[in-house]
Coordinates of C-alpha atoms in Angstrom, one line a residue:
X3 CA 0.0 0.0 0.0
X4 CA 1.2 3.3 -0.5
X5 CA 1.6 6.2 1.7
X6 CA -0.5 8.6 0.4
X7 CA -3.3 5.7 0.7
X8 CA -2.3 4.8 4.1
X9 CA -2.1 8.2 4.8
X10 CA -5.5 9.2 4.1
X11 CA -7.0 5.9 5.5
X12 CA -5.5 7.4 9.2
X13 CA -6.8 10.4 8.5
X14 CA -10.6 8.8 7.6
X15 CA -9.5 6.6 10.5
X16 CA -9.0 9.6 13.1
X17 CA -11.8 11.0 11.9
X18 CA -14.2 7.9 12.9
X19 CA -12.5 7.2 16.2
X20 CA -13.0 11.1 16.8
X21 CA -17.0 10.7 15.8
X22 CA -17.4 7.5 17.7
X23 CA -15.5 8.4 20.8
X24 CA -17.7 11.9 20.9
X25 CA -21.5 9.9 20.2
X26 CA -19.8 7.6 23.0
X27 CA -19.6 10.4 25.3
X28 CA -23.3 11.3 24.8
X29 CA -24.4 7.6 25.2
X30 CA -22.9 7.8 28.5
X31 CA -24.5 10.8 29.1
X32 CA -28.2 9.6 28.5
X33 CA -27.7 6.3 29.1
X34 CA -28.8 4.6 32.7
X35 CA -25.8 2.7 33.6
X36 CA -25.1 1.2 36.9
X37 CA -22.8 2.1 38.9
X38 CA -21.4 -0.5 40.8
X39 CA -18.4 -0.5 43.7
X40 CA -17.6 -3.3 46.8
X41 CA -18.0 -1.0 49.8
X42 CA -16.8 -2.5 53.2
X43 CA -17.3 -6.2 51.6
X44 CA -20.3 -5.9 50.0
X45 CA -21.6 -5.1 46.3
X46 CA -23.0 -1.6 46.3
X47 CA -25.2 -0.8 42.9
X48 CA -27.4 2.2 41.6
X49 CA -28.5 3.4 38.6
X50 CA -27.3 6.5 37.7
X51 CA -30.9 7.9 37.2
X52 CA -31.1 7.1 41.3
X53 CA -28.4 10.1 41.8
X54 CA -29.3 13.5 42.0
X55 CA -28.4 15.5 39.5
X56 CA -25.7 17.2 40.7
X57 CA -24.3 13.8 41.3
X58 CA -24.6 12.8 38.0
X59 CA -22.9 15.8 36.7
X60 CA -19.8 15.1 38.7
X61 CA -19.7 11.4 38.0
X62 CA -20.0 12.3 34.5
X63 CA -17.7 14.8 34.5
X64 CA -15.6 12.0 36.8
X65 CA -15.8 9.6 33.3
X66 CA -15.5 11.6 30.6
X67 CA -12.4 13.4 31.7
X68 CA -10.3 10.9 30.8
X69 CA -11.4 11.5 27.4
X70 CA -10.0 14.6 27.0
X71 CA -6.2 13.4 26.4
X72 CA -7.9 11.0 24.0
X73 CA -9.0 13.2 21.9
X74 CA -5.6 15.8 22.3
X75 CA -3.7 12.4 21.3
X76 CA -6.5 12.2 18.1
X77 CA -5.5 16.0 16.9
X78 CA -1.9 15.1 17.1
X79 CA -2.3 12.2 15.4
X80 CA -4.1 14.0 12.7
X81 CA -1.8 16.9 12.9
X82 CA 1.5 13.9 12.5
X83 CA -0.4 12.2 9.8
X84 CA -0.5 15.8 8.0
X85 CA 3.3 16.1 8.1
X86 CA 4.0 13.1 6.5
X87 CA 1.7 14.0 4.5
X88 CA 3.7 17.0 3.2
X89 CA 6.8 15.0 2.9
X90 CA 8.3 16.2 6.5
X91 CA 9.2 13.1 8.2
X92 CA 12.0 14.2 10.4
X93 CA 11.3 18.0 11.8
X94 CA 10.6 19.5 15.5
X95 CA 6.6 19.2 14.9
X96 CA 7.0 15.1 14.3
X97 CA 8.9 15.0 17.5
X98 CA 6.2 17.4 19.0
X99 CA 3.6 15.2 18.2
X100 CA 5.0 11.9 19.4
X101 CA 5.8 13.5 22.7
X102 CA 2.1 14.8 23.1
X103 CA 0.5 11.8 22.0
X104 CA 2.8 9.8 25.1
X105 CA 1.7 12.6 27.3
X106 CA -1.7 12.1 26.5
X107 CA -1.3 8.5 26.7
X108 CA 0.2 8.7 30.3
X109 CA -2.3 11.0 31.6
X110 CA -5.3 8.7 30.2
X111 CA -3.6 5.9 32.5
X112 CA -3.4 8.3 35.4
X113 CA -6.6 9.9 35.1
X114 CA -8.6 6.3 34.5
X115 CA -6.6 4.8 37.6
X116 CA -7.6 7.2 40.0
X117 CA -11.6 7.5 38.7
X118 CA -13.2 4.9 40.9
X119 CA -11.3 6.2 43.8
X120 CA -12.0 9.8 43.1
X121 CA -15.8 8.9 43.2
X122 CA -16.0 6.9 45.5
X123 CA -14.6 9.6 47.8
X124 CA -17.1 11.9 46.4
X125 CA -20.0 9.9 46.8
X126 CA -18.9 8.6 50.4
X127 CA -18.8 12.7 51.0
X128 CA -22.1 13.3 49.6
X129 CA -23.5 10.6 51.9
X130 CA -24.3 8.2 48.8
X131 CA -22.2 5.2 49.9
X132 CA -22.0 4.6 53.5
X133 CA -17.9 4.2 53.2
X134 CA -14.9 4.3 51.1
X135 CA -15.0 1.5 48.2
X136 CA -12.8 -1.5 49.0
X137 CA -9.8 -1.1 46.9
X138 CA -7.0 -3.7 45.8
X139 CA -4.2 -1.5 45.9
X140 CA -2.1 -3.7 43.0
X141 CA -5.3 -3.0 40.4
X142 CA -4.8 0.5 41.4
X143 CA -1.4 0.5 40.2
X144 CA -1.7 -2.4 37.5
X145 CA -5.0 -1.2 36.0
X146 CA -4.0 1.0 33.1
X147 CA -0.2 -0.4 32.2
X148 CA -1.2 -0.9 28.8
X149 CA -1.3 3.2 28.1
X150 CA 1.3 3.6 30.3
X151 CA 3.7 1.7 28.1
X152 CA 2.5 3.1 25.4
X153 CA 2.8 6.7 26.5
X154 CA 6.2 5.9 27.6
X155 CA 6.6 4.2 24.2
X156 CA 5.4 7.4 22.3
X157 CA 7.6 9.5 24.2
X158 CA 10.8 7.2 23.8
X159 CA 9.8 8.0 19.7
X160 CA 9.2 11.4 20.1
X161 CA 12.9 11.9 22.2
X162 CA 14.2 9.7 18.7
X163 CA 12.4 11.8 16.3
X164 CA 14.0 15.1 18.1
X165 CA 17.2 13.4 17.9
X166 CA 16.6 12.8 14.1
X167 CA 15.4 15.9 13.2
X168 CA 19.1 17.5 14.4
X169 CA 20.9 14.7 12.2
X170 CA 18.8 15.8 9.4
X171 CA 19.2 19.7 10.0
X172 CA 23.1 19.5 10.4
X173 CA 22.7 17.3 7.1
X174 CA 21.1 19.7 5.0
X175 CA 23.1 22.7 6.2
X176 CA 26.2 20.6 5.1
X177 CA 24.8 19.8 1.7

């Protein structure tokens, strides 16, 4: 395949993830989920609907905020795929990217980890679970490993790319 095809498949690629992860956001808005968290041994459940709404905003707002790196890691994605595009494979905006998608990445891991603690702090404040949620503190740590690595990953090609787009600037200023 070519790169100019595989180029423009990312971009309609991007795109879609962008659109899906977005109507996502609004399904979890609407929707009716359950909430569900093991507090002091026991299974505690509600349906969202059951919270005031208040509640709901900040649970919400709890979810979706790990979303936002998602969709920073999306526009540099896009923004990468638009440089190779134009023929620039080695410059300070590929390294740029890379870098921001691993800090993206990394933040998603950090921001996902802590969610069920974070609410279940704030509903045990609001008086909505009578205590803290029983936590396993190695799935704390262990939960989100997978964008961890790959944030760390992204970054390790971003500090590469930097390094390669010196080579190829000393290069063309002694051609």
């Amino acid at each position: 395949m070519k790169m100019a095809v595989m180029i423009n498949f990312l971009f309609v690629l991007i795109g879609v993830t962008a659109v899906l992860s977005l109507a996502s956001t609004v399904y979890i808005f609407q929707s009716d989920f359950p909430i569900s968290l093991q507090v002091n041994g026991e299974v505690w459940t509600r349906q969202v609907s059951e919270f005031a709404m208040s509640d709901r905003l900040v649970v919400f707002t709890l979810i979706e905020l790990a979303s936002l790196p998602w969709f920073w890691a999306l526009f540099n994605m896009w923004r990468l795929a638009g440089l190779y595009k134009g023929s620039q494979y080695f410059t300070q905006g590929n390294s740029k990217c890379f870098v921001n998608i691993g800090v993206a990445l990394i933040i998603m891991a950090a921001l996902q980890t802590s969610l069920a603690p974070v609410a279940s702090w704030y509903l045990y404040s609001r008086d909505v679970i009578d205590g803290l949620a029983d936590w396993d503190i190695s799935l704390i740590f262990l939960s989100e490993t997978d964008l961890l690595t790959a944030g760390l990953f992204f970054l390790l090609v971003g500090t590469i790319m930097e390094k390669a787009s010196k080579l190829q600037e000393e290069a063309d200023m002694t051609i």
